[in-house]
Short mmCIF file of C-alpha atoms and ligand atoms in Angstrom, two decimals:
data_model
loop_
_atom_site.label_atom_id
_atom_site.label_comp_id
_atom_site.label_asym_id
_atom_site.label_seq_id
_atom_site.Cartn_x
_atom_site.Cartn_y
_atom_site.Cartn_z
CA MET A 1 -13.17 -1.41 223.91
CA ALA A 2 -16.85 -2.73 224.39
CA ASP A 3 -17.70 -5.85 222.49
CA LYS A 4 -18.13 -5.03 218.74
CA ARG A 5 -21.55 -5.17 217.31
CA ASP A 6 -22.77 -6.90 214.27
CA ILE A 7 -22.97 -4.30 211.68
CA ARG A 8 -25.98 -5.85 210.03
CA GLN A 9 -27.88 -5.85 213.34
CA THR A 10 -27.24 -2.03 213.39
CA GLY A 11 -30.08 0.05 212.27
CA LEU A 12 -29.54 3.07 209.80
CA ALA A 13 -30.46 5.48 212.54
CA ASP A 14 -27.74 3.94 214.85
CA LEU A 15 -25.15 4.05 212.12
CA GLU A 16 -26.01 7.78 211.64
CA THR A 17 -25.52 8.39 215.20
CA PHE A 18 -22.32 6.50 215.11
CA PHE A 19 -20.74 8.52 212.28
CA LEU A 20 -22.05 11.94 213.95
CA GLU A 21 -20.44 10.81 217.28
CA ALA A 22 -17.12 10.02 215.57
CA GLY A 23 -17.22 13.55 214.11
CA ASP A 24 -17.95 12.47 210.50
CA LYS A 25 -21.13 13.22 208.28
CA LYS A 26 -24.45 11.52 208.73
CA PHE A 27 -24.62 10.58 205.01
CA ARG A 28 -21.68 8.21 205.51
CA ALA A 29 -24.16 5.83 207.18
CA ARG A 30 -26.22 5.82 204.00
CA GLN A 31 -22.97 4.70 201.96
CA VAL A 32 -22.36 1.90 204.39
CA TRP A 33 -26.02 0.83 204.25
CA GLU A 34 -25.87 0.71 200.43
CA TRP A 35 -22.74 -1.47 200.63
CA ILE A 36 -24.27 -3.79 202.97
CA TRP A 37 -27.83 -4.28 201.69
CA LYS A 38 -27.67 -3.33 198.02
CA LYS A 39 -24.25 -4.37 196.83
CA SER A 40 -24.14 -7.18 199.35
CA ALA A 41 -20.68 -6.58 200.72
CA VAL A 42 -19.44 -8.82 203.51
CA SER A 43 -16.64 -7.05 204.56
CA PHE A 44 -15.43 -3.34 205.17
CA ASP A 45 -12.48 -3.81 202.55
CA GLU A 46 -15.12 -4.03 199.80
CA MET A 47 -16.36 -0.68 200.66
CA THR A 48 -13.91 1.13 198.25
CA SER A 49 -15.99 4.34 198.17
CA LEU A 50 -15.06 4.83 201.79
CA SER A 51 -11.50 5.97 202.80
CA LEU A 52 -9.19 3.55 204.30
CA GLU A 53 -9.46 5.43 207.51
CA VAL A 54 -13.16 5.25 207.73
CA ARG A 55 -13.09 1.47 206.91
CA ARG A 56 -10.48 0.84 209.78
CA MET A 57 -12.80 2.81 212.29
CA LEU A 58 -15.80 0.57 211.30
CA ASP A 59 -13.46 -2.52 211.63
CA ARG A 60 -12.62 -1.36 215.24
CA HIS A 61 -16.17 -1.16 216.23
CA PHE A 62 -18.16 -3.57 214.23
CA GLU A 63 -18.02 -7.37 213.16
CA TRP A 64 -19.65 -9.34 210.47
CA HIS A 65 -21.99 -12.50 210.96
CA PRO A 66 -22.00 -13.89 207.60
CA ALA A 67 -23.61 -17.31 206.47
CA ILE A 68 -20.89 -18.82 204.47
CA PRO A 69 -21.85 -21.48 201.85
CA GLU A 70 -19.69 -24.52 203.03
CA ILE A 71 -21.16 -27.49 201.55
CA THR A 72 -22.93 -27.74 198.27
CA GLN A 73 -24.76 -30.47 196.33
CA GLN A 74 -26.56 -30.64 192.98
CA SER A 75 -29.34 -33.07 192.28
CA SER A 76 -29.89 -35.03 189.15
CA ASP A 77 -32.90 -32.86 188.64
CA GLY A 78 -30.78 -29.66 188.65
CA THR A 79 -31.72 -28.73 192.35
CA VAL A 80 -28.96 -27.16 194.24
CA LYS A 81 -28.60 -27.38 198.12
CA ALA A 82 -26.19 -25.44 200.25
CA GLY A 83 -25.10 -25.76 203.91
CA PHE A 84 -24.28 -22.40 205.13
CA ARG A 85 -21.90 -22.11 208.22
CA LEU A 86 -22.87 -19.40 210.64
CA HIS A 87 -20.52 -17.50 212.91
CA ASP A 88 -21.13 -19.49 215.82
CA GLY A 89 -20.60 -22.93 214.11
CA HIS A 90 -24.17 -23.78 213.32
CA LEU A 91 -25.14 -24.97 210.01
CA VAL A 92 -28.48 -24.14 207.88
CA GLU A 93 -29.46 -25.16 204.53
CA GLY A 94 -30.97 -23.25 201.54
CA VAL A 95 -32.07 -24.81 198.37
CA LEU A 96 -32.29 -23.58 194.63
CA ILE A 97 -35.10 -25.05 192.75
CA PRO A 98 -35.23 -24.76 188.94
CA ALA A 99 -38.51 -25.38 187.24
CA ARG A 100 -39.83 -24.62 183.73
CA ASP A 101 -41.11 -21.25 184.29
CA ARG A 102 -39.36 -20.29 187.65
CA MET A 103 -36.27 -20.28 189.72
CA THR A 104 -36.98 -20.47 193.36
CA ALA A 105 -34.78 -19.99 196.40
CA CYS A 106 -35.99 -21.77 199.48
CA VAL A 107 -34.34 -20.24 202.62
CA SER A 108 -34.21 -21.26 206.19
CA SER A 109 -35.18 -18.96 209.14
CA GLN A 110 -34.12 -20.98 212.17
CA VAL A 111 -31.44 -23.44 213.09
CA GLY A 112 -33.75 -26.43 213.66
CA CYS A 113 -37.28 -26.03 214.57
CA SER A 114 -39.37 -26.33 217.71
CA LEU A 115 -42.51 -27.50 216.09
CA THR A 116 -42.01 -31.26 215.63
CA CYS A 117 -44.18 -31.81 212.74
CA THR A 118 -44.00 -35.61 212.59
CA PHE A 119 -43.35 -35.88 208.79
CA CYS A 120 -40.39 -33.43 208.69
CA ALA A 121 -36.81 -34.06 209.22
CA THR A 122 -36.09 -30.37 210.73
CA GLY A 123 -38.71 -31.21 213.34
CA ALA A 124 -36.67 -33.94 214.56
CA MET A 125 -33.78 -31.56 215.39
CA LYS A 126 -34.33 -29.09 218.33
CA ARG A 127 -34.61 -25.45 217.83
CA MET A 128 -31.15 -23.97 218.54
CA ARG A 129 -31.54 -20.43 217.57
CA ASN A 130 -33.19 -18.03 215.41
CA LEU A 131 -31.35 -16.65 212.12
CA GLU A 132 -30.42 -13.05 212.03
CA PRO A 133 -31.71 -10.91 209.13
CA GLY A 134 -28.20 -10.81 207.61
CA GLU A 135 -27.92 -14.65 207.83
CA ILE A 136 -31.18 -15.00 205.87
CA TYR A 137 -30.15 -12.26 203.33
CA ASP A 138 -26.81 -14.20 202.78
CA GLN A 139 -28.78 -17.33 201.71
CA VAL A 140 -30.86 -15.36 199.06
CA VAL A 141 -27.79 -13.55 197.71
CA TRP A 142 -25.83 -16.81 197.25
CA LEU A 143 -28.55 -18.72 195.80
CA ARG A 144 -29.45 -15.89 193.53
CA ARG A 145 -25.75 -15.79 192.12
CA GLN A 146 -26.00 -19.56 191.75
CA ALA A 147 -29.15 -19.20 189.58
CA GLU A 148 -27.51 -16.57 187.38
CA GLU A 149 -23.97 -17.89 187.14
CA LYS A 150 -24.46 -21.67 187.47
CA LEU A 151 -28.07 -22.27 186.06
CA GLY A 152 -28.23 -19.21 183.69
CA HIS A 153 -31.47 -17.98 184.80
CA PRO A 154 -32.51 -15.13 187.22
CA LEU A 155 -34.10 -15.93 190.43
CA SER A 156 -37.76 -15.47 190.28
CA ASN A 157 -39.16 -16.52 193.70
CA ILE A 158 -38.18 -16.75 197.25
CA VAL A 159 -39.90 -19.02 199.72
CA PHE A 160 -39.57 -19.25 203.47
CA MET A 161 -39.95 -23.01 203.53
CA GLY A 162 -36.57 -24.17 204.64
CA MET A 163 -35.59 -25.04 208.18
CA GLY A 164 -37.65 -23.31 210.98
CA GLU A 165 -41.00 -21.62 211.46
CA PRO A 166 -40.56 -18.11 210.06
CA LEU A 167 -43.36 -16.61 212.24
CA LEU A 168 -41.64 -17.73 215.34
CA ASN A 169 -38.55 -15.37 214.05
CA TYR A 170 -41.14 -12.88 213.24
CA ARG A 171 -38.81 -9.67 213.55
CA HIS A 172 -35.76 -10.90 211.90
CA VAL A 173 -37.63 -12.58 209.03
CA THR A 174 -39.63 -9.37 208.59
CA THR A 175 -36.43 -7.33 208.52
CA ALA A 176 -34.75 -9.65 206.14
CA ILE A 177 -37.88 -9.33 203.70
CA ASP A 178 -37.53 -5.59 203.91
CA HIS A 179 -33.84 -5.81 202.90
CA ILE A 180 -34.81 -8.35 200.05
CA THR A 181 -37.66 -6.29 198.69
CA SER A 182 -36.66 -2.65 199.35
CA PRO A 183 -35.35 -0.24 196.65
CA GLN A 184 -32.36 0.14 199.03
CA GLY A 185 -31.83 -3.63 199.09
CA LEU A 186 -32.17 -6.45 196.40
CA GLU A 187 -35.34 -5.04 195.03
CA MET A 188 -37.25 -8.37 194.64
CA ALA A 189 -40.95 -7.78 193.85
CA PRO A 190 -42.78 -8.58 197.30
CA ARG A 191 -45.30 -10.76 195.22
CA ARG A 192 -42.29 -13.00 194.41
CA VAL A 193 -41.71 -13.75 198.22
CA THR A 194 -43.71 -16.27 200.04
CA LEU A 195 -43.56 -16.79 203.75
CA SER A 196 -44.92 -20.30 204.65
CA THR A 197 -46.28 -20.95 208.03
CA ALA A 198 -47.27 -24.03 209.93
CA GLY A 199 -50.05 -21.80 211.48
CA VAL A 200 -49.31 -19.23 214.36
CA ALA A 201 -52.68 -17.52 214.30
CA ARG A 202 -51.99 -14.42 216.16
CA MET A 203 -48.77 -13.82 214.11
CA ILE A 204 -50.68 -14.19 210.99
CA MET A 205 -52.77 -11.39 212.26
CA LYS A 206 -49.76 -9.27 213.17
CA LEU A 207 -48.32 -9.80 209.51
CA ALA A 208 -51.66 -8.23 208.32
CA ASP A 209 -51.41 -5.40 210.94
CA ASP A 210 -47.77 -4.61 209.94
CA GLY A 211 -48.51 -4.57 206.32
CA VAL A 212 -45.66 -6.91 205.63
CA LYS A 213 -45.16 -7.17 201.83
CA CYS A 214 -45.18 -10.79 200.90
CA ASN A 215 -47.49 -13.70 199.96
CA LEU A 216 -48.64 -15.92 202.66
CA ALA A 217 -48.93 -19.81 202.52
CA LEU A 218 -50.40 -22.15 205.35
CA SER A 219 -48.86 -25.67 205.67
CA LEU A 220 -52.20 -27.48 206.13
CA HIS A 221 -51.79 -30.90 205.33
CA ALA A 222 -54.89 -31.91 207.02
CA ALA A 223 -58.33 -30.17 207.32
CA ASP A 224 -59.60 -31.72 210.42
CA ASP A 225 -58.40 -31.11 213.81
CA GLU A 226 -57.77 -34.75 214.92
CA LYS A 227 -55.51 -35.48 211.96
CA ARG A 228 -53.88 -32.20 212.02
CA ASN A 229 -53.04 -32.58 215.69
CA ALA A 230 -51.57 -35.99 215.12
CA ILE A 231 -48.98 -34.56 212.38
CA MET A 232 -48.59 -30.95 213.45
CA PRO A 233 -48.68 -30.39 217.33
CA ILE A 234 -48.96 -26.67 216.81
CA ASN A 235 -52.59 -27.33 215.82
CA GLU A 236 -53.32 -28.13 219.38
CA GLN A 237 -53.00 -24.41 220.41
CA ASN A 238 -53.92 -23.07 216.85
CA ASN A 239 -56.74 -25.09 215.67
CA LEU A 240 -58.46 -24.79 212.31
CA GLU A 241 -61.07 -22.58 213.69
CA ALA A 242 -58.52 -20.08 215.14
CA LEU A 243 -56.49 -20.36 211.85
CA ALA A 244 -59.48 -19.69 209.56
CA ALA A 245 -60.38 -16.62 211.76
CA ALA A 246 -56.68 -15.38 211.36
CA LEU A 247 -56.67 -16.01 207.59
CA GLN A 248 -59.94 -14.28 207.05
CA TYR A 249 -58.65 -11.31 209.11
CA TYR A 250 -55.45 -11.42 207.14
CA HIS A 251 -57.38 -11.45 203.69
CA ARG A 252 -59.72 -8.58 204.97
CA LYS A 253 -56.80 -6.25 205.84
CA THR A 254 -54.30 -7.16 202.95
CA ARG A 255 -56.94 -8.21 200.08
CA ARG A 256 -54.26 -10.94 199.20
CA GLY A 257 -55.12 -14.43 198.47
CA LEU A 258 -53.53 -17.40 200.29
CA THR A 259 -51.76 -20.62 199.34
CA PHE A 260 -52.62 -23.91 201.14
CA GLU A 261 -49.63 -26.49 201.02
CA TYR A 262 -50.88 -29.97 201.44
CA ILE A 263 -48.62 -32.97 201.39
CA LEU A 264 -50.49 -36.13 200.39
CA PHE A 265 -49.74 -39.07 202.72
CA ALA A 266 -51.14 -42.45 201.37
CA GLY A 267 -54.05 -43.62 203.49
CA PHE A 268 -54.08 -40.81 206.02
CA ASN A 269 -55.25 -37.57 204.20
CA ASP A 270 -55.85 -38.48 200.64
CA SER A 271 -59.45 -39.80 200.69
CA ARG A 272 -62.60 -38.28 199.30
CA ALA A 273 -63.51 -37.30 202.76
CA ASP A 274 -60.23 -35.70 203.25
CA ALA A 275 -60.67 -33.76 200.08
CA ARG A 276 -64.21 -32.53 201.14
CA ASN A 277 -62.75 -31.38 204.45
CA LEU A 278 -59.99 -29.53 202.61
CA MET A 279 -62.85 -27.93 200.35
CA ASN A 280 -64.62 -26.88 203.43
CA PHE A 281 -61.76 -25.26 204.93
CA ALA A 282 -60.36 -23.62 201.70
CA HIS A 283 -63.72 -21.75 200.94
CA LYS A 284 -63.34 -19.66 203.99
CA VAL A 285 -60.80 -17.55 202.05
CA PRO A 286 -60.03 -16.95 198.57
CA CYS A 287 -56.95 -19.41 198.03
CA LYS A 288 -55.13 -21.85 195.73
CA VAL A 289 -53.96 -25.19 196.79
CA ASN A 290 -50.58 -26.86 196.22
CA LEU A 291 -50.59 -30.56 196.26
CA ILE A 292 -47.21 -31.85 197.24
CA GLU A 293 -45.74 -35.10 196.69
CA TYR A 294 -44.34 -36.58 199.94
CA ASN A 295 -40.66 -37.12 200.32
CA PRO A 296 -39.33 -40.10 202.40
CA VAL A 297 -37.71 -39.11 205.65
CA ASP A 298 -35.64 -41.45 207.84
CA GLY A 299 -37.64 -42.95 210.88
CA VAL A 300 -41.05 -41.76 209.41
CA SER A 301 -43.56 -44.20 208.43
CA PHE A 302 -45.67 -42.18 205.91
CA GLU A 303 -45.71 -43.17 202.28
CA LYS A 304 -46.58 -40.92 199.42
CA SER A 305 -50.04 -41.19 197.62
CA SER A 306 -50.24 -43.30 194.78
CA PRO A 307 -50.49 -41.38 191.48
CA GLU A 308 -54.34 -42.58 191.05
CA ALA A 309 -55.21 -41.29 194.55
CA THR A 310 -53.24 -38.04 193.77
CA LEU A 311 -55.16 -37.56 190.68
CA ALA A 312 -58.54 -38.43 192.09
CA PHE A 313 -58.00 -35.79 195.01
CA SER A 314 -56.89 -33.17 192.66
CA ASP A 315 -59.79 -33.87 190.17
CA LEU A 316 -62.37 -33.60 192.97
CA LEU A 317 -61.02 -30.27 194.19
CA ARG A 318 -60.82 -28.99 190.49
CA SER A 319 -64.37 -30.16 189.89
CA ARG A 320 -65.66 -27.69 192.65
CA GLY A 321 -63.84 -24.89 191.12
CA MET A 322 -60.62 -24.92 193.14
CA GLN A 323 -57.28 -23.70 191.74
CA VAL A 324 -54.82 -26.60 192.34
CA ASN A 325 -51.29 -27.14 191.31
CA LEU A 326 -49.44 -30.46 191.69
CA ARG A 327 -45.96 -30.11 192.96
CA LYS A 328 -43.54 -32.80 192.20
CA SER A 329 -40.85 -33.60 194.63
CA ARG A 330 -37.60 -31.85 193.71
CA GLY A 331 -33.90 -32.70 195.06
CA LYS A 332 -34.85 -35.96 196.80
CA ASP A 333 -31.56 -37.59 196.06
CA ILE A 334 -29.61 -34.91 197.96
CA ASP A 335 -32.20 -34.71 200.70
CA ALA A 336 -33.14 -31.32 199.61
CA ALA A 337 -36.93 -31.66 199.12
CA CYS A 338 -39.74 -30.38 201.18
CA GLY A 339 -39.36 -31.66 204.90
CA GLN A 340 -35.91 -33.34 204.28
CA LEU A 341 -33.48 -30.54 205.33
CA ALA A 342 -31.80 -31.63 208.48
CA ASN A 343 -27.94 -30.93 207.91
CA LYS A 344 -27.30 -34.50 207.24
CA PRO A 345 -23.65 -35.14 208.07
CA ASN A 346 -23.13 -37.11 204.80
CA VAL A 347 -23.55 -33.77 202.71
CA ALA A 348 -20.35 -33.26 200.79
S1 LIG B 1 -42.48 -28.66 208.75
FE1 LIG B 1 -41.79 -26.59 208.96
S2 LIG B 1 -42.79 -26.05 210.97
FE2 LIG B 1 -42.95 -28.20 210.86
S3 LIG B 1 -41.12 -29.27 212.01
FE3 LIG B 1 -40.79 -28.90 209.70
S4 LIG B 1 -39.57 -26.75 209.66
FE4 LIG B 1 -40.79 -26.99 211.55
#
């Protein structure tokens, strides 16, 4: 027999063809589809509405590529981090972040990352491969269960801010978003899902062209090209002018506002001049700004801005009418905070 295919990389139309060729009914594919994406089954044995004969036939032709939570840790602030083992042995991390009014799952889209942002632990790893839609979906399902069963609160938000650049795994990430938001899937509201990019201008425009239903955040971190080049090499091919044009295109087509993520680094991007650069850039599209506390990463010399500098920066932005949120670091003690995900071997 030919190599087995991953059932979750098989489209509905292909599944329908499979059942018709096997002499069965087309609607059987929809039953299987519902087990996979709505009921989150991870084996054919769970599909109890199918006969044993059908389940055995599926087992002969298809396989599963699940992301299995293997290593979990809980921070003193309640943040939960999980290491998910993939079918080929790789490990990726997903994080559940409880806050007063929200419960957020932060998921990975790639094993490692190719973009080498200098402040990020993931960027120090090589990109090993893209995650499959089912591997992204499994992180969401497990973190959602943890939220409900362990922390007693339903999942309210999903952010693609874990390991990897989601727009460099465009097809699989947008397919996963479809399964997460679709009525035939997990039915999360699209406004609760945020894709965060380091800034791939042409893919931002593609998101708009394809009408992908989610929010968009840009990891900005510096609003002049020289500084941004120094910490985010992707800026050399996707400079601020190109990004502004892509974001304006995105806004014109989708009518959605943007979020700019801005980590404050002491003495690097937290001066009044930096705030003015940020305001000039941010005024190009309707947006809000998340100012993020920096988390220490081994081998990185940046330090976080002082409380005084952080306050002065945010006050200046607010005084010009900008919507600003201050984001405290979460999960620092288990290396689960923003920029810290790197499959550290001491996770246990
Ligand atoms: S910040 Fe994001 S894009 Fe940059 S290296 Fe880290 S994971 Fe990759």
